[in-house]
């Protein structure tokens, strides 16, 4: 039957997933009554669609689905799709059916982190992989494919929520140990090939493969420890980057100075330079660690300052909103009473007088709410300006002190340069006189042709070191300056947007109240 259906699909002309097809599909699955007709008249909004059925359309390529950003269920079965693609925006997708297509490789699912049910039944897939992002996967249908390696099943152990698996119709399902192997390596599985796995089968499978499973668990535990260690390192590194002092808690900067310094590395073999270099490195690293520790402390201070500021802003807005709510509640109580009085009034002049009074009350409320907002704007402006001054001063002091410490690094480098130059010239003099007792490596001896050559070599090494120090200082200063500028700009922009939103809310509320009053039908009252 499946082959017949595939032959029918092959006879049809491949179709493109364009807007017309998508609109037709959405319209066809919507309500047919008055609400559905109204939706068609007003236009279909793809981002509001939660379910989409596109089966039996002879679709060759998945495309144009980017607008369906809130889609939960997508049916693309019984087409001629060859590649999984175009799904990256469907991050809310929970259910995906790609069965009965021509897919050869599992791919294009990296953003579907909420997917729970995936069907790839009856395709041309030979390997189970590229599902890592599907951490919530519960149901996986891969029957009627070309999977032939039983060890591929081990890949599925990472999916802790997987309870239902279908693999019948694959070459591996013909293996004698097929069911036992899967039950042993996927112990949390409840259904295999549409049949519930009983406890007895699970026990037999576990006993049969116990040794291999124990070995695998040991390896998995080691890998998990390594993964957790790496995650911890990355988290620590991000913390250091936030403080702008990453890789300054050790010899990284010092080592980087010599990483591309071929002349300096050669000169390190001169007599007496090894001890000089070791002392230089120790002092240099101490300064780097001082910068690192100072940077972390300053980051904590900046964070505290930002937290206090955010709390002050939140409290000011909340207090202002409470005052506004209180004034609105008082107004609405009086307004409802006034409307009741208007409806009970029989004389037209009195009605008109009361309506004017209501209108005046609305205007008064508008003025009070706008006054509250103006007060809040002034209060927040003062708070923001104070925070800006504080954070700019903190960043300025941090930069000043870092530059002072970096200057100490340059002083150490200059001192080392002078000592290295002294040793180099002394060595040259000994070589010229034939008094040098130590054997030098050939590439180092090649530098000692004359004084100019050795001075140039020592100078080139010195220039590289100073450049590395300058670059690290420049990077730190540029990044923290940029952070400070963007932070302050964002705070100002957020306040502007908050104010605009609040003024719009006040105007909409007042307009609504005035419109309600203007449209009050008191003709019936007089009748």
Short mmCIF file of C-alpha atoms in Angstrom, two decimals:
data_model
loop_
_atom_site.label_atom_id
_atom_site.label_comp_id
_atom_site.label_asym_id
_atom_site.label_seq_id
_atom_site.Cartn_x
_atom_site.Cartn_y
_atom_site.Cartn_z
CA UNK A 1 0.00 0.00 0.00
CA UNK A 2 2.81 2.41 0.96
CA UNK A 3 4.67 1.70 -2.31
CA UNK A 4 1.46 2.39 -4.24
CA UNK A 5 1.01 5.71 -2.46
CA UNK A 6 4.62 6.66 -3.18
CA UNK A 7 4.16 5.79 -6.88
CA UNK A 8 1.08 8.03 -6.99
CA UNK A 9 3.08 10.88 -5.45
CA UNK A 10 5.87 10.38 -8.01
CA UNK A 11 3.35 10.77 -10.85
CA UNK A 12 2.20 14.15 -9.53
CA UNK A 13 4.16 17.33 -10.21
CA UNK A 14 6.23 18.54 -7.19
CA UNK A 15 4.66 21.56 -5.50
CA UNK A 16 6.09 24.62 -3.76
CA UNK A 17 5.07 25.69 -0.26
CA UNK A 18 3.97 29.23 -1.13
CA UNK A 19 1.59 31.67 0.61
CA UNK A 20 -1.38 30.46 -1.42
CA UNK A 21 -0.90 26.86 -0.29
CA UNK A 22 -0.41 27.92 3.34
CA UNK A 23 -3.47 30.22 3.35
CA UNK A 24 -5.57 27.48 1.80
CA UNK A 25 -4.36 24.95 4.38
CA UNK A 26 -5.02 27.30 7.31
CA UNK A 27 -8.41 28.37 5.95
CA UNK A 28 -9.45 24.79 5.27
CA UNK A 29 -8.80 23.65 8.83
CA UNK A 30 -10.44 26.71 10.46
CA UNK A 31 -14.09 27.08 11.56
CA UNK A 32 -16.59 27.13 8.73
CA UNK A 33 -19.29 29.06 10.55
CA UNK A 34 -19.63 32.85 10.81
CA UNK A 35 -16.44 33.26 12.91
CA UNK A 36 -14.42 31.41 10.26
CA UNK A 37 -15.80 33.53 7.43
CA UNK A 38 -15.02 36.70 9.38
CA UNK A 39 -11.44 35.53 9.91
CA UNK A 40 -11.05 34.96 6.17
CA UNK A 41 -12.35 38.45 5.42
CA UNK A 42 -10.00 40.10 7.93
CA UNK A 43 -7.01 38.09 6.73
CA UNK A 44 -5.18 35.08 8.13
CA UNK A 45 -2.45 35.84 10.67
CA UNK A 46 0.04 32.98 10.42
CA UNK A 47 1.69 33.72 13.77
CA UNK A 48 -1.59 32.91 15.55
CA UNK A 49 -1.88 29.43 13.96
CA UNK A 50 -1.18 26.58 16.41
CA UNK A 51 -1.73 23.58 14.11
CA UNK A 52 -0.96 23.12 10.39
CA UNK A 53 -1.87 20.16 8.19
CA UNK A 54 0.07 19.83 4.93
CA UNK A 55 -0.11 16.12 4.15
CA UNK A 56 -0.66 14.67 0.64
CA UNK A 57 0.39 17.92 -1.12
CA UNK A 58 3.32 16.48 -3.10
CA UNK A 59 5.62 19.00 -1.39
CA UNK A 60 9.27 18.64 -2.42
CA UNK A 61 10.83 21.31 -0.18
CA UNK A 62 9.88 22.73 3.23
CA UNK A 63 9.70 26.51 2.90
CA UNK A 64 7.89 29.73 3.95
CA UNK A 65 7.06 28.54 7.48
CA UNK A 66 8.98 31.32 9.27
CA UNK A 67 5.78 33.26 10.05
CA UNK A 68 4.26 30.36 12.02
CA UNK A 69 6.29 31.26 15.10
CA UNK A 70 3.72 29.90 17.59
CA UNK A 71 2.98 26.64 15.77
CA UNK A 72 2.61 23.63 18.08
CA UNK A 73 1.69 20.85 15.61
CA UNK A 74 2.92 20.37 12.03
CA UNK A 75 1.80 17.58 9.71
CA UNK A 76 3.97 17.10 6.59
CA UNK A 77 3.51 13.39 6.01
CA UNK A 78 2.91 11.73 2.63
CA UNK A 79 4.85 14.18 0.50
CA UNK A 80 8.13 13.87 -1.45
CA UNK A 81 10.32 15.91 0.92
CA UNK A 82 14.02 15.04 0.60
CA UNK A 83 15.56 17.28 3.25
CA UNK A 84 14.54 18.53 6.71
CA UNK A 85 14.92 22.31 6.54
CA UNK A 86 13.08 25.59 7.04
CA UNK A 87 11.91 24.74 10.58
CA UNK A 88 14.32 26.94 12.56
CA UNK A 89 11.67 29.51 13.57
CA UNK A 90 9.20 26.91 14.86
CA UNK A 91 10.69 26.85 18.36
CA UNK A 92 7.34 26.12 20.04
CA UNK A 93 6.69 22.99 17.96
CA UNK A 94 5.65 20.00 20.08
CA UNK A 95 4.48 17.51 17.42
CA UNK A 96 6.07 16.95 14.00
CA UNK A 97 5.08 14.35 11.42
CA UNK A 98 7.47 13.83 8.48
CA UNK A 99 6.52 10.23 7.76
CA UNK A 100 6.19 8.85 4.22
CA UNK A 101 8.74 11.13 2.55
CA UNK A 102 12.14 10.69 0.89
CA UNK A 103 14.36 11.94 3.73
CA UNK A 104 17.81 10.35 3.95
CA UNK A 105 19.43 12.30 6.79
CA UNK A 106 18.18 13.59 10.13
CA UNK A 107 19.06 17.31 10.25
CA UNK A 108 17.58 20.80 10.63
CA UNK A 109 16.02 20.17 14.06
CA UNK A 110 18.50 22.09 16.23
CA UNK A 111 16.05 24.81 17.35
CA UNK A 112 13.09 22.54 18.11
CA UNK A 113 13.87 22.34 21.84
CA UNK A 114 10.20 21.79 22.80
CA UNK A 115 9.53 18.89 20.43
CA UNK A 116 8.00 15.88 22.21
CA UNK A 117 6.70 13.73 19.34
CA UNK A 118 8.64 13.13 16.10
CA UNK A 119 7.64 10.78 13.30
CA UNK A 120 10.08 9.95 10.51
CA UNK A 121 8.36 6.67 9.64
CA UNK A 122 8.85 5.30 6.11
CA UNK A 123 11.78 7.38 4.85
CA UNK A 124 15.32 6.48 3.72
CA UNK A 125 17.21 7.18 6.94
CA UNK A 126 20.22 4.96 7.71
CA UNK A 127 21.58 6.60 10.87
CA UNK A 128 20.04 7.99 14.07
CA UNK A 129 21.78 11.26 14.92
CA UNK A 130 21.45 15.09 15.01
CA UNK A 131 18.63 14.97 17.56
CA UNK A 132 20.67 16.36 20.46
CA UNK A 133 18.57 19.53 20.88
CA UNK A 134 15.35 17.54 21.37
CA UNK A 135 15.73 17.27 25.15
CA UNK A 136 11.96 16.84 25.69
CA UNK A 137 11.52 14.04 23.12
CA UNK A 138 9.03 11.41 24.34
CA UNK A 139 7.91 9.65 21.15
CA UNK A 140 10.18 8.75 18.22
CA UNK A 141 8.93 6.86 15.18
CA UNK A 142 11.67 5.62 12.84
CA UNK A 143 10.04 2.47 11.47
CA UNK A 144 10.43 1.46 7.80
CA UNK A 145 13.81 3.09 7.26
CA UNK A 146 17.30 1.74 6.48
CA UNK A 147 18.90 1.71 9.95
CA UNK A 148 21.25 -1.29 10.10
CA UNK A 149 23.66 -0.66 13.00
CA UNK A 150 22.42 -1.87 16.37
CA UNK A 151 25.03 0.24 18.19
CA UNK A 152 23.21 3.31 16.86
CA UNK A 153 20.58 2.62 19.54
CA UNK A 154 23.05 3.72 22.26
CA UNK A 155 22.79 7.28 20.91
CA UNK A 156 19.18 7.37 22.18
CA UNK A 157 20.25 6.91 25.83
CA UNK A 158 20.74 10.69 26.13
CA UNK A 159 16.99 11.32 25.73
CA UNK A 160 15.83 10.94 29.33
CA UNK A 161 12.14 11.55 28.48
CA UNK A 162 11.93 9.00 25.63
CA UNK A 163 9.18 6.47 26.37
CA UNK A 164 7.93 5.32 22.95
CA UNK A 165 10.13 4.07 20.10
CA UNK A 166 9.29 2.51 16.74
CA UNK A 167 12.00 0.81 14.67
CA UNK A 168 10.16 -2.06 13.00
CA UNK A 169 10.82 -2.42 9.28
CA UNK A 170 14.51 -1.50 9.62
CA UNK A 171 17.32 -4.05 9.00
CA UNK A 172 18.20 -3.99 12.71
CA UNK A 173 14.71 -5.19 13.64
CA UNK A 174 15.56 -8.52 11.98
CA UNK A 175 18.43 -9.16 14.40
CA UNK A 176 17.90 -11.98 16.89
CA UNK A 177 18.82 -9.81 19.88
CA UNK A 178 16.88 -6.73 18.65
CA UNK A 179 14.26 -6.46 21.39
CA UNK A 180 16.55 -7.51 24.26
CA UNK A 181 19.28 -5.09 23.17
CA UNK A 182 16.91 -2.13 23.02
CA UNK A 183 15.25 -2.99 26.35
CA UNK A 184 18.67 -3.30 28.01
CA UNK A 185 20.18 -0.11 26.65
CA UNK A 186 16.99 1.97 26.89
CA UNK A 187 15.63 0.85 30.29
CA UNK A 188 13.12 3.72 30.62
CA UNK A 189 11.36 2.82 27.37
CA UNK A 190 7.69 1.89 27.87
CA UNK A 191 6.59 1.05 24.31
CA UNK A 192 8.62 -0.55 21.53
CA UNK A 193 7.07 -0.95 18.08
CA UNK A 194 3.60 -0.10 19.44
CA UNK A 195 3.76 -2.80 22.15
CA UNK A 196 4.22 -2.27 25.87
CA UNK A 197 7.44 -3.71 27.29
CA UNK A 198 6.68 -5.95 30.27
CA UNK A 199 8.81 -6.02 33.41
CA UNK A 200 9.93 -9.62 32.83
CA UNK A 201 11.42 -8.72 29.45
CA UNK A 202 13.23 -5.76 31.00
CA UNK A 203 14.73 -7.99 33.72
CA UNK A 204 15.92 -10.59 31.19
CA UNK A 205 17.43 -7.89 28.96
CA UNK A 206 19.24 -6.25 31.88
CA UNK A 207 20.69 -9.59 33.04
CA UNK A 208 21.82 -10.52 29.54
CA UNK A 209 23.65 -7.25 28.86
CA UNK A 210 24.63 -6.32 32.42
CA UNK A 211 28.40 -6.29 31.91
CA UNK A 212 28.22 -4.12 28.77
CA UNK A 213 25.71 -1.79 30.41
CA UNK A 214 27.90 -1.39 33.50
CA UNK A 215 30.89 -0.51 31.30
CA UNK A 216 28.77 1.97 29.33
CA UNK A 217 27.43 3.60 32.51
CA UNK A 218 30.99 4.00 33.78
CA UNK A 219 32.01 5.74 30.55
CA UNK A 220 28.88 7.90 30.63
CA UNK A 221 29.61 8.94 34.22
CA UNK A 222 33.16 9.92 33.27
CA UNK A 223 31.88 11.91 30.31
CA UNK A 224 29.27 13.59 32.52
CA UNK A 225 31.95 14.63 35.02
CA UNK A 226 34.07 16.02 32.18
CA UNK A 227 31.04 17.86 30.79
CA UNK A 228 30.19 19.36 34.18
CA UNK A 229 33.82 20.42 34.67
CA UNK A 230 33.86 22.08 31.26
CA UNK A 231 30.54 23.84 31.98
CA UNK A 232 31.92 25.07 35.30
CA UNK A 233 35.03 26.37 33.53
CA UNK A 234 32.91 28.14 30.92
CA UNK A 235 30.70 29.70 33.60
CA UNK A 236 33.78 30.88 35.47
CA UNK A 237 35.25 32.28 32.26
CA UNK A 238 32.00 34.18 31.53
CA UNK A 239 32.15 35.63 35.04
CA UNK A 240 35.72 36.79 34.37
CA UNK A 241 34.71 38.25 31.00
CA UNK A 242 31.91 40.19 32.67
CA UNK A 243 34.59 41.70 34.90
CA UNK A 244 36.81 42.29 31.80
CA UNK A 245 39.75 40.44 33.40
CA UNK A 246 39.58 37.01 31.77
CA UNK A 247 42.90 35.13 31.54
CA UNK A 248 44.62 37.54 33.95
CA UNK A 249 44.55 35.08 36.87
CA UNK A 250 47.74 33.37 35.79
CA UNK A 251 50.59 33.50 33.29
CA UNK A 252 48.44 33.71 30.14
CA UNK A 253 49.47 37.29 29.22
CA UNK A 254 53.13 36.60 29.96
CA UNK A 255 53.09 33.37 27.94
CA UNK A 256 51.37 35.14 25.04
CA UNK A 257 54.25 37.65 24.92
CA UNK A 258 56.66 34.83 24.11
CA UNK A 259 54.31 32.76 21.95
CA UNK A 260 55.23 34.72 18.80
CA UNK A 261 58.62 35.98 19.98
CA UNK A 262 61.15 33.82 18.17
CA UNK A 263 64.08 36.08 19.10
CA UNK A 264 63.14 36.16 22.77
CA UNK A 265 62.88 32.37 22.88
CA UNK A 266 66.35 32.04 21.36
CA UNK A 267 67.83 34.57 23.80
CA UNK A 268 66.38 32.66 26.76
CA UNK A 269 69.22 30.13 26.30
CA UNK A 270 71.90 32.71 27.08
CA UNK A 271 73.82 32.10 30.34
CA UNK A 272 72.00 33.76 33.25
CA UNK A 273 68.84 34.58 31.27
CA UNK A 274 66.87 31.59 32.54
CA UNK A 275 67.06 32.85 36.15
CA UNK A 276 66.34 36.41 35.02
CA UNK A 277 63.31 35.25 33.04
CA UNK A 278 61.93 33.21 35.92
CA UNK A 279 62.13 36.16 38.32
CA UNK A 280 60.53 38.43 35.68
CA UNK A 281 57.66 36.00 35.13
CA UNK A 282 56.94 35.63 38.86
CA UNK A 283 56.68 39.41 39.36
CA UNK A 284 54.69 39.89 36.15
CA UNK A 285 52.13 37.22 37.08
CA UNK A 286 51.67 38.77 40.55
CA UNK A 287 50.66 42.06 38.91
CA UNK A 288 48.28 40.25 36.54
CA UNK A 289 46.64 38.46 39.46
CA UNK A 290 46.29 41.80 41.27
CA UNK A 291 44.47 43.21 38.21
CA UNK A 292 42.29 40.09 38.09
CA UNK A 293 41.29 40.20 41.76
CA UNK A 294 40.73 43.95 41.64
CA UNK A 295 38.58 43.49 38.55
CA UNK A 296 36.33 40.92 40.24
CA UNK A 297 35.86 43.17 43.29
CA UNK A 298 34.99 46.15 41.08
CA UNK A 299 32.52 44.03 39.11
CA UNK A 300 30.75 43.15 42.36
CA UNK A 301 30.57 46.85 43.25
CA UNK A 302 29.16 47.71 39.81
CA UNK A 303 26.60 44.93 40.14
CA UNK A 304 25.56 46.14 43.59
CA UNK A 305 25.21 49.70 42.26
CA UNK A 306 23.06 48.47 39.36
CA UNK A 307 20.90 46.32 41.66
CA UNK A 308 20.27 49.25 44.03
CA UNK A 309 19.40 51.49 41.08
CA UNK A 310 17.01 48.92 39.59
CA UNK A 311 15.31 48.47 42.96
CA UNK A 312 14.90 52.25 43.39
CA UNK A 313 13.37 52.57 39.91
CA UNK A 314 11.02 49.64 40.54
CA UNK A 315 9.87 51.03 43.89
CA UNK A 316 9.30 54.52 42.43
CA UNK A 317 7.24 53.16 39.54
CA UNK A 318 5.26 50.85 41.82
CA UNK A 319 4.47 53.62 44.30
CA UNK A 320 3.43 55.94 41.47
CA UNK A 321 1.20 53.25 39.95
CA UNK A 322 -0.50 52.66 43.29
CA UNK A 323 -1.28 56.37 43.58
CA UNK A 324 -2.67 56.32 40.04
CA UNK A 325 -4.83 53.26 40.76
CA UNK A 326 -6.18 54.95 43.89
CA UNK A 327 -7.16 58.09 41.96
CA UNK A 328 -8.79 55.99 39.22
CA UNK A 329 -10.72 53.95 41.80
CA UNK A 330 -12.00 57.14 43.46
CA UNK A 331 -12.95 58.57 40.08
CA UNK A 332 -14.76 55.41 38.91
CA UNK A 333 -16.77 55.22 42.13
CA UNK A 334 -17.91 58.84 41.70
CA UNK A 335 -18.36 58.41 37.92
CA UNK A 336 -20.68 55.41 38.30
CA UNK A 337 -22.71 57.33 40.83
CA UNK A 338 -22.92 60.30 38.42
CA UNK A 339 -24.03 58.08 35.54
CA UNK A 340 -26.75 56.60 37.74
CA UNK A 341 -27.87 60.11 38.67
CA UNK A 342 -28.02 61.11 34.98
CA UNK A 343 -30.15 58.07 34.16
CA UNK A 344 -32.53 58.92 37.01
CA UNK A 345 -32.77 62.63 36.06
CA UNK A 346 -35.90 63.68 34.14
CA UNK A 347 -35.12 67.31 33.32
CA UNK A 348 -32.89 67.98 30.26
CA UNK A 349 -31.06 71.03 31.74
CA UNK A 350 -30.13 69.00 34.80
CA UNK A 351 -28.94 66.12 32.62
CA UNK A 352 -26.73 68.43 30.57
CA UNK A 353 -25.35 70.01 33.74
CA UNK A 354 -24.47 66.60 35.21
CA UNK A 355 -22.84 65.52 31.94
CA UNK A 356 -20.68 68.67 32.01
CA UNK A 357 -19.73 67.85 35.60
CA UNK A 358 -18.75 64.30 34.57
CA UNK A 359 -16.70 65.65 31.70
CA UNK A 360 -14.94 68.02 34.12
CA UNK A 361 -14.22 65.07 36.43
CA UNK A 362 -12.66 63.19 33.51
CA UNK A 363 -10.49 66.21 32.65
CA UNK A 364 -9.47 66.53 36.29
CA UNK A 365 -8.50 62.84 36.41
CA UNK A 366 -6.44 63.29 33.25
CA UNK A 367 -4.59 66.23 34.80
CA UNK A 368 -3.96 64.30 38.03
CA UNK A 369 -2.66 61.21 36.22
CA UNK A 370 -0.42 63.31 33.96
CA UNK A 371 0.84 65.22 37.00
CA UNK A 372 1.72 61.91 38.66
CA UNK A 373 3.56 60.82 35.52
CA UNK A 374 5.47 64.11 35.35
CA UNK A 375 6.50 63.71 38.98
CA UNK A 376 7.69 60.18 38.26
CA UNK A 377 9.64 61.32 35.19
CA UNK A 378 11.43 63.96 37.28
CA UNK A 379 12.11 61.46 40.09
CA UNK A 380 13.46 58.83 37.70
CA UNK A 381 15.51 61.39 35.79
CA UNK A 382 17.24 62.38 39.03
CA UNK A 383 17.79 58.71 39.97
CA UNK A 384 19.14 57.86 36.50
CA UNK A 385 21.49 60.86 36.46
CA UNK A 386 22.82 59.94 39.90
CA UNK A 387 23.37 56.34 38.81
CA UNK A 388 25.06 57.49 35.61
CA UNK A 389 27.47 59.68 37.57
CA UNK A 390 28.24 56.84 39.99
CA UNK A 391 28.79 54.16 37.36
CA UNK A 392 30.90 56.47 35.15
CA UNK A 393 33.04 57.37 38.17
CA UNK A 394 33.43 53.70 39.11
CA UNK A 395 34.46 52.76 35.57
CA UNK A 396 36.83 55.72 35.38
CA UNK A 397 38.51 54.76 38.65
CA UNK A 398 38.78 51.13 37.51
CA UNK A 399 40.42 52.16 34.24
CA UNK A 400 42.82 54.50 36.06
CA UNK A 401 43.95 51.78 38.48
CA UNK A 402 44.24 49.12 35.77
CA UNK A 403 46.42 51.47 33.71
CA UNK A 404 48.59 52.04 36.76
CA UNK A 405 49.03 48.29 37.23
CA UNK A 406 49.70 47.77 33.52
CA UNK A 407 52.35 50.48 33.77
CA UNK A 408 54.03 48.31 36.39
CA UNK A 409 54.06 45.46 33.86
CA UNK A 410 55.78 47.77 31.35
CA UNK A 411 58.32 48.80 34.00
CA UNK A 412 59.11 45.14 34.59
CA UNK A 413 59.45 44.58 30.84
CA UNK A 414 61.74 47.62 30.47
CA UNK A 415 63.92 46.40 33.36
CA UNK A 416 64.06 42.90 31.86
CA UNK A 417 64.95 44.38 28.47
CA UNK A 418 67.85 46.33 29.95
CA UNK A 419 69.22 43.29 31.82
CA UNK A 420 68.82 41.08 28.72
CA UNK A 421 70.63 43.63 26.58
CA UNK A 422 73.50 43.78 29.11
CA UNK A 423 73.84 39.97 29.12
CA UNK A 424 73.64 39.84 25.31
CA UNK A 425 76.36 42.49 24.76
CA UNK A 426 78.55 40.86 27.44
CA UNK A 427 78.12 37.49 25.69
CA UNK A 428 79.02 39.09 22.33
CA UNK A 429 82.22 40.51 23.83
CA UNK A 430 83.15 37.08 25.25
CA UNK A 431 82.52 35.45 21.86
CA UNK A 432 84.72 38.03 20.13
CA UNK A 433 87.50 37.43 22.69
CA UNK A 434 87.00 33.68 22.65
CA UNK A 435 86.33 33.65 26.37
CA UNK A 436 82.83 32.09 26.24
CA UNK A 437 82.89 28.71 28.00
CA UNK A 438 79.26 27.73 27.37
CA UNK A 439 78.03 26.13 24.14
CA UNK A 440 75.19 28.06 22.48
CA UNK A 441 72.53 26.59 20.17
CA UNK A 442 73.30 27.27 16.50
CA UNK A 443 70.22 29.49 15.94
CA UNK A 444 71.21 31.60 18.98
CA UNK A 445 74.89 31.86 17.97
CA UNK A 446 73.73 33.09 14.55
CA UNK A 447 72.46 36.29 16.24
CA UNK A 448 75.93 37.20 17.51
CA UNK A 449 77.38 38.45 14.23
CA UNK A 450 77.85 42.00 15.47
CA UNK A 451 76.49 44.45 18.06
CA UNK A 452 73.79 45.91 15.77
CA UNK A 453 72.32 42.50 15.06
CA UNK A 454 72.07 41.47 18.71
CA UNK A 455 70.68 44.90 19.73
CA UNK A 456 68.02 44.58 16.99
CA UNK A 457 67.11 41.06 18.14
CA UNK A 458 66.72 42.15 21.78
CA UNK A 459 64.76 45.24 20.66
CA UNK A 460 62.40 43.20 18.48
CA UNK A 461 61.62 40.94 21.44
CA UNK A 462 61.01 43.99 23.65
CA UNK A 463 58.64 45.57 21.09
CA UNK A 464 56.54 42.40 20.86
CA UNK A 465 56.18 42.27 24.64
CA UNK A 466 55.16 45.92 24.96
CA UNK A 467 52.64 45.51 22.14
CA UNK A 468 51.00 42.56 23.90
CA UNK A 469 50.72 44.56 27.15
CA UNK A 470 49.33 47.60 25.29
CA UNK A 471 46.79 45.49 23.39
CA UNK A 472 45.49 43.79 26.54
CA UNK A 473 45.15 47.12 28.31
CA UNK A 474 43.47 48.68 25.27
CA UNK A 475 41.03 45.77 24.93
CA UNK A 476 40.03 46.01 28.60
CA UNK A 477 39.52 49.79 28.49
CA UNK A 478 37.58 49.68 25.21
CA UNK A 479 35.26 46.93 26.38
CA UNK A 480 34.38 48.43 29.76
CA UNK A 481 33.89 51.88 28.19
CA UNK A 482 31.57 50.33 25.62
CA UNK A 483 29.69 48.42 28.33
CA UNK A 484 29.19 51.58 30.37
CA UNK A 485 28.00 53.61 27.35
CA UNK A 486 25.54 50.94 26.20
CA UNK A 487 24.21 50.43 29.74
CA UNK A 488 23.52 54.13 30.28
CA UNK A 489 22.02 54.52 26.79
CA UNK A 490 19.71 51.55 27.37
CA UNK A 491 18.54 52.93 30.73
CA UNK A 492 17.67 56.28 29.14
CA UNK A 493 15.90 54.62 26.19
CA UNK A 494 13.96 52.28 28.49
CA UNK A 495 12.74 55.28 30.50
CA UNK A 496 11.64 57.10 27.34
CA UNK A 497 9.71 54.00 26.20
CA UNK A 498 8.14 53.57 29.66
CA UNK A 499 7.00 57.19 29.68
CA UNK A 500 5.53 56.97 26.17
CA UNK A 501 3.70 53.78 27.05
CA UNK A 502 2.29 55.27 30.26
CA UNK A 503 1.11 58.49 28.54
CA UNK A 504 -0.53 56.37 25.84
CA UNK A 505 -2.30 54.26 28.50
CA UNK A 506 -3.60 57.41 30.24
CA UNK A 507 -4.84 58.92 26.99
CA UNK A 508 -6.55 55.69 25.94
CA UNK A 509 -8.30 55.38 29.30
CA UNK A 510 -9.42 59.03 29.33
CA UNK A 511 -10.59 58.82 25.69
CA UNK A 512 -12.59 55.71 26.54
CA UNK A 513 -14.27 57.37 29.51
CA UNK A 514 -15.05 60.51 27.51
CA UNK A 515 -16.34 58.48 24.55
CA UNK A 516 -18.58 56.50 26.90
CA UNK A 517 -19.97 59.75 28.27
CA UNK A 518 -20.40 61.32 24.81
CA UNK A 519 -22.29 58.27 23.58
CA UNK A 520 -24.58 58.16 26.58
CA UNK A 521 -28.11 57.80 25.21
CA UNK A 522 -30.35 59.87 27.45
CA UNK A 523 -33.12 60.23 24.86
CA UNK A 524 -34.75 57.10 26.22
CA UNK A 525 -34.56 58.58 29.73
CA UNK A 526 -36.52 61.68 28.71
CA UNK A 527 -39.10 59.56 26.88
#
